[in-house]
PDB file of C-alpha atoms in Angstrom:
ATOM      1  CA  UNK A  20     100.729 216.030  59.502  1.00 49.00           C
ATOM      2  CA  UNK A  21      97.308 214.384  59.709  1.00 48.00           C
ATOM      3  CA  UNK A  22      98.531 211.816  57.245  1.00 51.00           C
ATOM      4  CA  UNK A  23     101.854 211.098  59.098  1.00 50.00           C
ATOM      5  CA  UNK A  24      99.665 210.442  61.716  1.00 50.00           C
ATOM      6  CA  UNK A  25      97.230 207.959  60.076  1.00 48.00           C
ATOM      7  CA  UNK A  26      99.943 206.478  58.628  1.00 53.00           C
ATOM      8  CA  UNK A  27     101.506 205.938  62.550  1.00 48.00           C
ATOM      9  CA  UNK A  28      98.155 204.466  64.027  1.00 47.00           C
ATOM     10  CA  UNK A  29      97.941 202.007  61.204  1.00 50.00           C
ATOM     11  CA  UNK A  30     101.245 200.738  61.587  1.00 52.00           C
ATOM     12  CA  UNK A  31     100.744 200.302  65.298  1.00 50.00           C
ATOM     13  CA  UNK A  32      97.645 198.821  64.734  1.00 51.00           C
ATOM     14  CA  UNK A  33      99.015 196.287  62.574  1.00 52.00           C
ATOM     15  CA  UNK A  34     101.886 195.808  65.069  1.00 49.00           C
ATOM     16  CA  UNK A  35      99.190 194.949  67.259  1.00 50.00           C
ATOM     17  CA  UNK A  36      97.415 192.282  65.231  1.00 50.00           C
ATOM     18  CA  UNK A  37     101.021 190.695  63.885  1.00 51.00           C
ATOM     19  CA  UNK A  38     102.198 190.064  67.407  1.00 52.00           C
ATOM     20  CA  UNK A  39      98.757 188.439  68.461  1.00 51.00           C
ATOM     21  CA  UNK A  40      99.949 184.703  68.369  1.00 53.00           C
ATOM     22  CA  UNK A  41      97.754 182.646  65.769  1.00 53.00           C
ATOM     23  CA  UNK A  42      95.410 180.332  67.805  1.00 50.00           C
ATOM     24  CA  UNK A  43      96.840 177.807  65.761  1.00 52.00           C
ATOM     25  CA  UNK A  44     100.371 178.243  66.831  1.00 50.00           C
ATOM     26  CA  UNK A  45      98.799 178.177  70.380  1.00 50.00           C
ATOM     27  CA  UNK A  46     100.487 174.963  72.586  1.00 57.00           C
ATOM     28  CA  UNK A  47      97.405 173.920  74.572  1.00 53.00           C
ATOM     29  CA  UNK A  48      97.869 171.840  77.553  1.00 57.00           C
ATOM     30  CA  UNK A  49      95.684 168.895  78.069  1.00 57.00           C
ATOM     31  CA  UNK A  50      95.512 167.775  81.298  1.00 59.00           C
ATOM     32  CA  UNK A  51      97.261 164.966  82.491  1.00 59.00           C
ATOM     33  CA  UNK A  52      94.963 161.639  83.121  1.00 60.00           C
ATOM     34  CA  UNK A  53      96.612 159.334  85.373  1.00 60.00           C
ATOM     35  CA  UNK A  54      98.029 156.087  84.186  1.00 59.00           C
ATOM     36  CA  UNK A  55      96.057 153.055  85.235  1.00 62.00           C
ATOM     37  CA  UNK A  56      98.655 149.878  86.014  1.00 62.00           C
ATOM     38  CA  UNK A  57      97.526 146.830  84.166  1.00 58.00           C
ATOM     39  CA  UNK A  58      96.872 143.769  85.772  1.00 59.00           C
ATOM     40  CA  UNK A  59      97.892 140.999  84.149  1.00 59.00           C
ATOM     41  CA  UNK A  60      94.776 138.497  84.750  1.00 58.00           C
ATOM     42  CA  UNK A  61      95.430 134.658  85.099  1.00 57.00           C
ATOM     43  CA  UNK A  62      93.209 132.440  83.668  1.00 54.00           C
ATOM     44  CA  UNK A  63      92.987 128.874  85.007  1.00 54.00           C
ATOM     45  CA  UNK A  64      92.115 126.273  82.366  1.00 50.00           C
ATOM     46  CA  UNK A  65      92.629 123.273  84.761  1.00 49.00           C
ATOM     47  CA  UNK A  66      89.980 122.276  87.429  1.00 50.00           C
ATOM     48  CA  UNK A  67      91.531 121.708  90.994  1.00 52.00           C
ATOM     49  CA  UNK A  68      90.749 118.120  92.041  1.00 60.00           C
ATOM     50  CA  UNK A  69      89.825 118.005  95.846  1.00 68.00           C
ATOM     51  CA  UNK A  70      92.180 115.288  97.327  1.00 83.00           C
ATOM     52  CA  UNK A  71      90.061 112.574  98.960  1.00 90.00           C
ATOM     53  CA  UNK A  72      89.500 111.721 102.432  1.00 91.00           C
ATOM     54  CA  UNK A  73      91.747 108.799 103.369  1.00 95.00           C
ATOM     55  CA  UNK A  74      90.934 107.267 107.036  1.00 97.00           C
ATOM     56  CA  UNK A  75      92.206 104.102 108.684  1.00 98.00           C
ATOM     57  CA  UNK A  76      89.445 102.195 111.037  1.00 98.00           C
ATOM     58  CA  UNK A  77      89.760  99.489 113.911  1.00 98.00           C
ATOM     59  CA  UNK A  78      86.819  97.803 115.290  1.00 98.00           C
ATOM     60  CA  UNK A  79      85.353  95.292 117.593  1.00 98.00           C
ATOM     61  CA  UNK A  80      82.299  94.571 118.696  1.00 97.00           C
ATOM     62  CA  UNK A  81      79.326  92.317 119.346  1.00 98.00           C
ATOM     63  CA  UNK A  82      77.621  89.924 117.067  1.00 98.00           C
ATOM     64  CA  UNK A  83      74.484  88.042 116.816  1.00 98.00           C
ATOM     65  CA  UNK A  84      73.024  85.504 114.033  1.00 97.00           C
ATOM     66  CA  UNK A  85      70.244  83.040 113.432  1.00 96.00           C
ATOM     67  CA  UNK A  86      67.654  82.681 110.312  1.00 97.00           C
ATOM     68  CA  UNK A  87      65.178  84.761 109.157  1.00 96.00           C
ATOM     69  CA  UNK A  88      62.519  82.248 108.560  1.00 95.00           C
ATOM     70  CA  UNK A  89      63.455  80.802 111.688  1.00 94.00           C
ATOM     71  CA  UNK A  90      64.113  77.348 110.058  1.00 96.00           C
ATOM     72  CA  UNK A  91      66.915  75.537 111.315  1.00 96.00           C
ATOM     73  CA  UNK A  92      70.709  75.356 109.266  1.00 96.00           C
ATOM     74  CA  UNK A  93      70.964  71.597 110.496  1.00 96.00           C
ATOM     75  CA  UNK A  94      68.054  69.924 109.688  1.00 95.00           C
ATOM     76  CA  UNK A  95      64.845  70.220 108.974  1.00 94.00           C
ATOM     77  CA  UNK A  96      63.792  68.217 111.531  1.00 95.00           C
ATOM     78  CA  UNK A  97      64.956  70.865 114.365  1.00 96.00           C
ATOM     79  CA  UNK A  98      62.811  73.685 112.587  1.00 96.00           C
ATOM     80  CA  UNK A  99      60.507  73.698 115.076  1.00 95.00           C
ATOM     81  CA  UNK A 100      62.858  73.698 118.255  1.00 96.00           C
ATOM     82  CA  UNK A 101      63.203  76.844 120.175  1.00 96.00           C
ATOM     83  CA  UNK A 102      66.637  78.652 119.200  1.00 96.00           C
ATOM     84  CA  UNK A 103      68.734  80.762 120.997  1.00 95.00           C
ATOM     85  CA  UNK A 104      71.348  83.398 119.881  1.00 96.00           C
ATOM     86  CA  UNK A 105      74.300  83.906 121.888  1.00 97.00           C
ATOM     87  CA  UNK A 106      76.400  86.994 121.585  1.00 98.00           C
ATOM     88  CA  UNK A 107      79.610  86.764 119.407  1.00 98.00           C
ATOM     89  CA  UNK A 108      82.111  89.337 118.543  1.00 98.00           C
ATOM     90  CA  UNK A 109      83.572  91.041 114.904  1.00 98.00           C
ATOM     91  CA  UNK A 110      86.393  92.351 114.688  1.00 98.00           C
ATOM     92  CA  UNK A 111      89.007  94.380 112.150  1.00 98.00           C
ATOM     93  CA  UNK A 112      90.459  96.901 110.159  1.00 98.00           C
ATOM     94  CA  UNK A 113      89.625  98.498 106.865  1.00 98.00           C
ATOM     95  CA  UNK A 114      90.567 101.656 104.699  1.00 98.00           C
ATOM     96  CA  UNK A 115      87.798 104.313 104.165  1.00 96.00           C
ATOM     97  CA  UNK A 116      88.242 107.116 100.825  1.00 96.00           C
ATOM     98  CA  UNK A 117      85.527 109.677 100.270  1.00 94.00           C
ATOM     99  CA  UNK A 118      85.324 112.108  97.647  1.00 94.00           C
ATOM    100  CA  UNK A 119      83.138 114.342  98.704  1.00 90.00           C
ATOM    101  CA  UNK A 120      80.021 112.496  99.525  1.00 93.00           C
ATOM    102  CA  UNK A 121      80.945 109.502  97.945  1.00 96.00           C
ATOM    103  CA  UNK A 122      83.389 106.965  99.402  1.00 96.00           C
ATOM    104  CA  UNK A 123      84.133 103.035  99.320  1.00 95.00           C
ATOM    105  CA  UNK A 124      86.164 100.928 101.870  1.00 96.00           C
ATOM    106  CA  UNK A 125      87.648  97.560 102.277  1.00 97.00           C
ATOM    107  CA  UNK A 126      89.844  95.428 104.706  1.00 98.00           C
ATOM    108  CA  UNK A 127      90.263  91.990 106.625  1.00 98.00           C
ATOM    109  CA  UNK A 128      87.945  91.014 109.683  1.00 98.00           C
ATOM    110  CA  UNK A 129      86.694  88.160 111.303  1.00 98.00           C
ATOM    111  CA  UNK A 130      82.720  87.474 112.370  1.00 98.00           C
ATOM    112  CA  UNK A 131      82.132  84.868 115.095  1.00 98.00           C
ATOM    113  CA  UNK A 132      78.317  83.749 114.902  1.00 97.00           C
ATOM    114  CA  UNK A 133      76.664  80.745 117.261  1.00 97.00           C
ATOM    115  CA  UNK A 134      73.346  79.234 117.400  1.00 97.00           C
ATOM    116  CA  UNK A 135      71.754  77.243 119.896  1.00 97.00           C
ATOM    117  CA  UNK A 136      69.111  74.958 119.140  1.00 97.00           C
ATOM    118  CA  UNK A 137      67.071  73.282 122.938  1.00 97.00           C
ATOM    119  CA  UNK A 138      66.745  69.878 122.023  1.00 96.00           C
ATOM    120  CA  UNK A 139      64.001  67.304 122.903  1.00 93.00           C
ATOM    121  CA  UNK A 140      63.743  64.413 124.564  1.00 90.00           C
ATOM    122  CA  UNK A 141      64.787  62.333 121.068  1.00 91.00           C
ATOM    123  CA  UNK A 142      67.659  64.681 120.981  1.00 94.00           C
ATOM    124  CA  UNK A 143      69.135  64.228 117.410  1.00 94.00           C
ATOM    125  CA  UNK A 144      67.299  62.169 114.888  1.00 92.00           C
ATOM    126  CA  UNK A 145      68.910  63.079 111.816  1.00 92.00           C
ATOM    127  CA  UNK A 146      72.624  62.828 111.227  1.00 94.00           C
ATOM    128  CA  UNK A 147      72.530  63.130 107.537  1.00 93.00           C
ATOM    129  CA  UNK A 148      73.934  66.867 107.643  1.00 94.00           C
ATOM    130  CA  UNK A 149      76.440  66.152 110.458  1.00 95.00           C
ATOM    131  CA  UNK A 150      79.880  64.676 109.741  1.00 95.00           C
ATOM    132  CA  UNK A 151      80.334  62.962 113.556  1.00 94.00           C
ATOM    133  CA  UNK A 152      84.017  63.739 114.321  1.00 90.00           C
ATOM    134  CA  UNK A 153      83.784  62.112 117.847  1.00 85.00           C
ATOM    135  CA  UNK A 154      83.271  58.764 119.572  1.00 86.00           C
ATOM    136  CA  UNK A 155      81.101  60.232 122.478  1.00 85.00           C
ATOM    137  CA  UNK A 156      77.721  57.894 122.086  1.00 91.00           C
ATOM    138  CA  UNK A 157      75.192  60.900 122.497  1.00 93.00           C
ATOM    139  CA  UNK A 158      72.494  58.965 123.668  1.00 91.00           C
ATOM    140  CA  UNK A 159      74.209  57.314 126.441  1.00 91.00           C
ATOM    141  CA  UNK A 160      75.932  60.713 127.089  1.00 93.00           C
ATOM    142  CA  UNK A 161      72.990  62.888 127.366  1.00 94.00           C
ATOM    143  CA  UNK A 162      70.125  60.755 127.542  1.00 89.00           C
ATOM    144  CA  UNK A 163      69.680  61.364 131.386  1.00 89.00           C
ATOM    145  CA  UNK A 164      69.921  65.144 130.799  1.00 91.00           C
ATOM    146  CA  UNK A 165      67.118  67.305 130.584  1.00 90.00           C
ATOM    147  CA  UNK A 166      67.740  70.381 129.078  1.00 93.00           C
ATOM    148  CA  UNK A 167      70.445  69.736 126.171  1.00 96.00           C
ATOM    149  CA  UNK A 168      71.526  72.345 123.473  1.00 97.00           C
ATOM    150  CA  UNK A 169      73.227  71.926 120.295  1.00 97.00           C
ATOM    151  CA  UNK A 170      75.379  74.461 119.456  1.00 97.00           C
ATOM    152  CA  UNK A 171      76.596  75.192 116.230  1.00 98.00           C
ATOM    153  CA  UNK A 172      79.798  77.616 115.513  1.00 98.00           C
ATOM    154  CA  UNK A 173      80.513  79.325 112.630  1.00 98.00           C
ATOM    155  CA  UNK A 174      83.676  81.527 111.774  1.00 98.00           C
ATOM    156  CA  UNK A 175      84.499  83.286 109.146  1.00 98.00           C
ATOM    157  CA  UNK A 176      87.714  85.480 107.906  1.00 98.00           C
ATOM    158  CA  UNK A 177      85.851  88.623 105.494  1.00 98.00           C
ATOM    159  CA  UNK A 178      87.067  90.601 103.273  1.00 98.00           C
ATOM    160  CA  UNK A 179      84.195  93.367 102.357  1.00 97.00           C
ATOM    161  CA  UNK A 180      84.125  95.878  99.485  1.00 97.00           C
ATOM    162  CA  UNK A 181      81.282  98.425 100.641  1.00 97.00           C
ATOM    163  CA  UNK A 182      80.280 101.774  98.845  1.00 97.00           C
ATOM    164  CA  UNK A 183      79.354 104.991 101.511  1.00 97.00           C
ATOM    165  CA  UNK A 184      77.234 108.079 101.087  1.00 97.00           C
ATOM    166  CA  UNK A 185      77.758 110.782 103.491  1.00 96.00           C
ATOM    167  CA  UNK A 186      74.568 112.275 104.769  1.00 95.00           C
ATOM    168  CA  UNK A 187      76.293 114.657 107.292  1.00 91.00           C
ATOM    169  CA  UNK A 188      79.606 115.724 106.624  1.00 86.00           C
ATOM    170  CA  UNK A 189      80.183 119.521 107.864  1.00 84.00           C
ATOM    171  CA  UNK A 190      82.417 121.339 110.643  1.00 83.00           C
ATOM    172  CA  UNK A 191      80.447 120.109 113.227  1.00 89.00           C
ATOM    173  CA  UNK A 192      81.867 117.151 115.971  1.00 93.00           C
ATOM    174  CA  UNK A 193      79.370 114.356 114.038  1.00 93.00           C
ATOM    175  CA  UNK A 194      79.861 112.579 110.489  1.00 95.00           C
ATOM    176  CA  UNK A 195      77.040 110.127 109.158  1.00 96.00           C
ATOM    177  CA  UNK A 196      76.876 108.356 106.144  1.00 96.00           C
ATOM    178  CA  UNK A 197      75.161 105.194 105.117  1.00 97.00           C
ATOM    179  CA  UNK A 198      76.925 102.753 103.844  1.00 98.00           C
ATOM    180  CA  UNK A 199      76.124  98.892 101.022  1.00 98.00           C
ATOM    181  CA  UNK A 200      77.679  96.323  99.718  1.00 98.00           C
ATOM    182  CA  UNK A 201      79.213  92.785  99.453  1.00 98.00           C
ATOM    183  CA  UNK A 202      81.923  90.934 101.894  1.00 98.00           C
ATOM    184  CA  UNK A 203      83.629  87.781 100.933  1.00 98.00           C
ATOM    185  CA  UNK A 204      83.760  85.510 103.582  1.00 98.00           C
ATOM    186  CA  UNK A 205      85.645  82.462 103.863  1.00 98.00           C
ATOM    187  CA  UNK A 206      85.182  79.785 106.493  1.00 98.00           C
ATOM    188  CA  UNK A 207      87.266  79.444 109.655  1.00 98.00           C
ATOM    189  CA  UNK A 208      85.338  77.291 111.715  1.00 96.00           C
ATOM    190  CA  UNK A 209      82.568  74.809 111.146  1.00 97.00           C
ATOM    191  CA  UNK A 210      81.786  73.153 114.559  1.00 97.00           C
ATOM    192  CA  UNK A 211      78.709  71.554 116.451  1.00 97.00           C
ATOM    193  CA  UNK A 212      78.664  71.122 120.244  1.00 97.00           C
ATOM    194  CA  UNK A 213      76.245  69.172 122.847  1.00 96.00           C
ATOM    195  CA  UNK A 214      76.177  70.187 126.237  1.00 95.00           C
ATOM    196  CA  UNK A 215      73.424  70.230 128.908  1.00 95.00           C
ATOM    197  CA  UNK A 216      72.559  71.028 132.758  1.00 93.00           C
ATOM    198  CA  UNK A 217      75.086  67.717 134.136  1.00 90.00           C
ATOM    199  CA  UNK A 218      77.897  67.913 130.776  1.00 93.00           C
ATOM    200  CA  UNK A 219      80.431  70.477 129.803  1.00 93.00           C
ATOM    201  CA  UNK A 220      80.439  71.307 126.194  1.00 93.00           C
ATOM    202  CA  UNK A 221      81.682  68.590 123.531  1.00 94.00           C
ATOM    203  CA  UNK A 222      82.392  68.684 120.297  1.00 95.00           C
ATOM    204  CA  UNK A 223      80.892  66.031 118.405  1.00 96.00           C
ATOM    205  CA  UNK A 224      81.417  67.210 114.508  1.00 96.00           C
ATOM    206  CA  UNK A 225      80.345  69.510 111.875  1.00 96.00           C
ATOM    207  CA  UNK A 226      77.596  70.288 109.378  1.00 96.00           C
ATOM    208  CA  UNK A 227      78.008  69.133 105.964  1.00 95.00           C
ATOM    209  CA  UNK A 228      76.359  71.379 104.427  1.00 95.00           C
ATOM    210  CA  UNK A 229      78.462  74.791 104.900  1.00 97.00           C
ATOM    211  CA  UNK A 230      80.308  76.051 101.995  1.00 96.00           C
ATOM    212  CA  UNK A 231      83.810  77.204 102.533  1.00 97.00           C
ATOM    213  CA  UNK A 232      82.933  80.623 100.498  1.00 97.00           C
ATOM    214  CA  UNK A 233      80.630  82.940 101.087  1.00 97.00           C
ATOM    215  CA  UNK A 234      78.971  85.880 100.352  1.00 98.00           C
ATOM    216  CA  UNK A 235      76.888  88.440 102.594  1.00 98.00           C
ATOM    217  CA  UNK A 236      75.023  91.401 101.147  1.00 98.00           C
ATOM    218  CA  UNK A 237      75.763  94.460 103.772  1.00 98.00           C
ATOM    219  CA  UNK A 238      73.871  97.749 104.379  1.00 98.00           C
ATOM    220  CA  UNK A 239      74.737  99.895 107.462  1.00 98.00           C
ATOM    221  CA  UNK A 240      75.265 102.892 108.702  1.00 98.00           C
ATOM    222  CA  UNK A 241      78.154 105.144 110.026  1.00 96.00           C
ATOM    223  CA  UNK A 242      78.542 107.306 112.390  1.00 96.00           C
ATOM    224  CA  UNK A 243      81.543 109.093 113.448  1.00 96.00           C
ATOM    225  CA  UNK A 244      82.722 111.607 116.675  1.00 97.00           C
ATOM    226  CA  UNK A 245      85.363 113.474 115.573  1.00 95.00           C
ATOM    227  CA  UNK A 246      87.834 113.674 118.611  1.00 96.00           C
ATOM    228  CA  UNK A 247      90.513 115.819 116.733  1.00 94.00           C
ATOM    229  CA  UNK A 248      91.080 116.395 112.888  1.00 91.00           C
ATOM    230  CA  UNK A 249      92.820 113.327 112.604  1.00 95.00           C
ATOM    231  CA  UNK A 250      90.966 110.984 114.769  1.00 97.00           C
ATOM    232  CA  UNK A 251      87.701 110.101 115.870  1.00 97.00           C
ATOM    233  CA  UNK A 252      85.103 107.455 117.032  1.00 97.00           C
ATOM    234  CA  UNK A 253      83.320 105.090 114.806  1.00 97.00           C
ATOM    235  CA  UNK A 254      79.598 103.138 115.697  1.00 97.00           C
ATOM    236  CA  UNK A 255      78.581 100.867 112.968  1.00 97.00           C
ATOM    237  CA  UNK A 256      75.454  99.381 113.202  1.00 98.00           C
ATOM    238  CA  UNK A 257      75.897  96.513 110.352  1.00 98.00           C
ATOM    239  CA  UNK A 258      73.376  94.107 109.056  1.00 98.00           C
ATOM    240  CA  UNK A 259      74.498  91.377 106.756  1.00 98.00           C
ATOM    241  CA  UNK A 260      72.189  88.916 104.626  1.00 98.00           C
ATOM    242  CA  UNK A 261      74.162  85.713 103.693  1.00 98.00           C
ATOM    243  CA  UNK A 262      73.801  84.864 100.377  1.00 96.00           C
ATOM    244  CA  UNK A 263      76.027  81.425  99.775  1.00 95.00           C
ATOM    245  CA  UNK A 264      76.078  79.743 102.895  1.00 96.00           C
ATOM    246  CA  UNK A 265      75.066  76.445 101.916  1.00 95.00           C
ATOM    247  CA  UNK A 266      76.995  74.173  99.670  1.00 91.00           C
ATOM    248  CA  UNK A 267      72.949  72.746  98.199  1.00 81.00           C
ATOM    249  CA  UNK A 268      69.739  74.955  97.982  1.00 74.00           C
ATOM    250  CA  UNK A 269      69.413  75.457 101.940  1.00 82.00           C
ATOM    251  CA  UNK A 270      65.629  76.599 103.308  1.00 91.00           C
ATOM    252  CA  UNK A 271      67.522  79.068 106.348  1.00 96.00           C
ATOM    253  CA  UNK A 272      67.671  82.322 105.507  1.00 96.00           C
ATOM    254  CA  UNK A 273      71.018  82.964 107.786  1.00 97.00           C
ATOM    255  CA  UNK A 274      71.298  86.856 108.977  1.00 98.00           C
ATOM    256  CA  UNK A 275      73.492  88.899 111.014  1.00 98.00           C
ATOM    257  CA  UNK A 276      73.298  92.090 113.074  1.00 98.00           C
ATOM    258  CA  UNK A 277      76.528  93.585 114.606  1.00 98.00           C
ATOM    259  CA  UNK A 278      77.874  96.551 115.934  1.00 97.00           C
ATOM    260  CA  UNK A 279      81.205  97.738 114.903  1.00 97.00           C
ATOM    261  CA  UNK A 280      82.845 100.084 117.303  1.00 97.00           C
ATOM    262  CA  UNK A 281      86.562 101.319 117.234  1.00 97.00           C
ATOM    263  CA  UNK A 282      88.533 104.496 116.485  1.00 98.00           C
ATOM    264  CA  UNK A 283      90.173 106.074 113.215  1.00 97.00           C
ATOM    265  CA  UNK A 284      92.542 107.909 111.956  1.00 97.00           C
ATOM    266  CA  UNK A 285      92.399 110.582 108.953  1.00 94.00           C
ATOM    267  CA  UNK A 286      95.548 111.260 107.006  1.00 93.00           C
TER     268      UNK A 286
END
């Protein structure tokens, strides 16, 4: 009996050990990691070019002129005669682009410039610079007179080509930028006037020396009120050095100062 029952505890023990499941056998679940989308990435190889500022501009405004030696652009004999500089006007259009701080403009405009030279008793000595278009004999004219002025008038049609820098450019209502350059000016007008205290002006010719091209170096600078995104107010304070006014080697140093004031409109 004992062994019968030996013989009954091993077989239940190894019952017991056949039906433990190998750990091998075992399915072990891993715990699910959640799946992270992919995001496709877009590289891009080309730079965006920022389009430029493109502005349209109208102007007028006042002018004056004269030398800056103070010599005379008539003769040399009137150096020494007290000058006057009336107020003229300039007036036009021109296209403005800026790329970012850096810009250029051109367009068509006219400058009006006038100097008055008092004359002396002797009134004019020296005709060799003036081509006499008129049969008016000045000395019998205005040799009663006492206080006669030659005027001369110069006009010119310009076409500039000027290179800008902004120094403000922001959100803000104000733009400024400074602005150089050249303008090709071509003559208009070349006239010379007497009149005094007892005669109406009269045209008695023109100066022979004035060359029908010119050339002005410009430097200004710009600033600009911006009304709405599109337009705005422009005040140009412009000062132009001429460079080829004379057909010879003239001593004047002729100048100009004016102040361009209009509106604009960005595009």
């Amino acid at each position: 009996m004992t062994q019968k029952k030996i013989e009954i505890v091993s077989e239940k023990t190894n019952i017991k050990k056949d039906s433990l499941p190998k750990t091998d056998s075992l399915q072990v679940k891993k715990p699910a990691t959640p799946k992270r989308e992919y995001v496709k990435k877009e590289y891009n190889t080309k730079t965006k070019e920022a389009k430029p500022d493109l502005s349209i501009h109208a102007f007028y405004g006042p002018a004056i002129s004269g030398s800056l030696n103070g010599l005379s652009m008539i003769s040399p004999t009137m150096d020494n005669l007290p000058k006057k500089h009336p107020i003229t006007s300039h007036y036009g259009i021109y296209v403005k682009t800026m790329y970012d701080r850096f810009g250029f403009k051109t367009g068509f405009s006219k400058i009006n410039l006038k100097t008055v030279t008092q004359l002396d008793q002797n009134l004019i000595t020296d005709f060799k610079n003036i081509n006499l278009k008129s049969d008016t004999n000045i000395k019998a004219t205005f040799g009663s007179s006492n206080e006669v002025e030659l005027l001369q008038k110069l006009s010119y049609y310009e076409v500039p080509l000027e290179f800008n820098y902004a120094l403000k450019k922001d959100e803000s209502k104000f733009d400024i930028d400074v602005f150089t350059g050249f303008t090709f000016l071509f003559l208009d007008k070349n006239d010379l006037y007497l009149k005094s205290e007892k005669i109406t002006k009269q045209k008695i010719g023109e100066a022979k020396n004035i060359s029908g091209l010119n050339v002005s170096y410009d430097f200004g600078i710009g600033i600009t009120y911006k009304l709405t995104d599109k337009i705005g107010l422009d005040i140009n304070p412009l000062f132009k050095y001429y460079l080829n006014t004379f057909k010879e080697n003239g001593e004047a140093k002729p100048y100009s100062l004016s102040l361009q004031t209009g509106v604009n409109y960005k595009f």
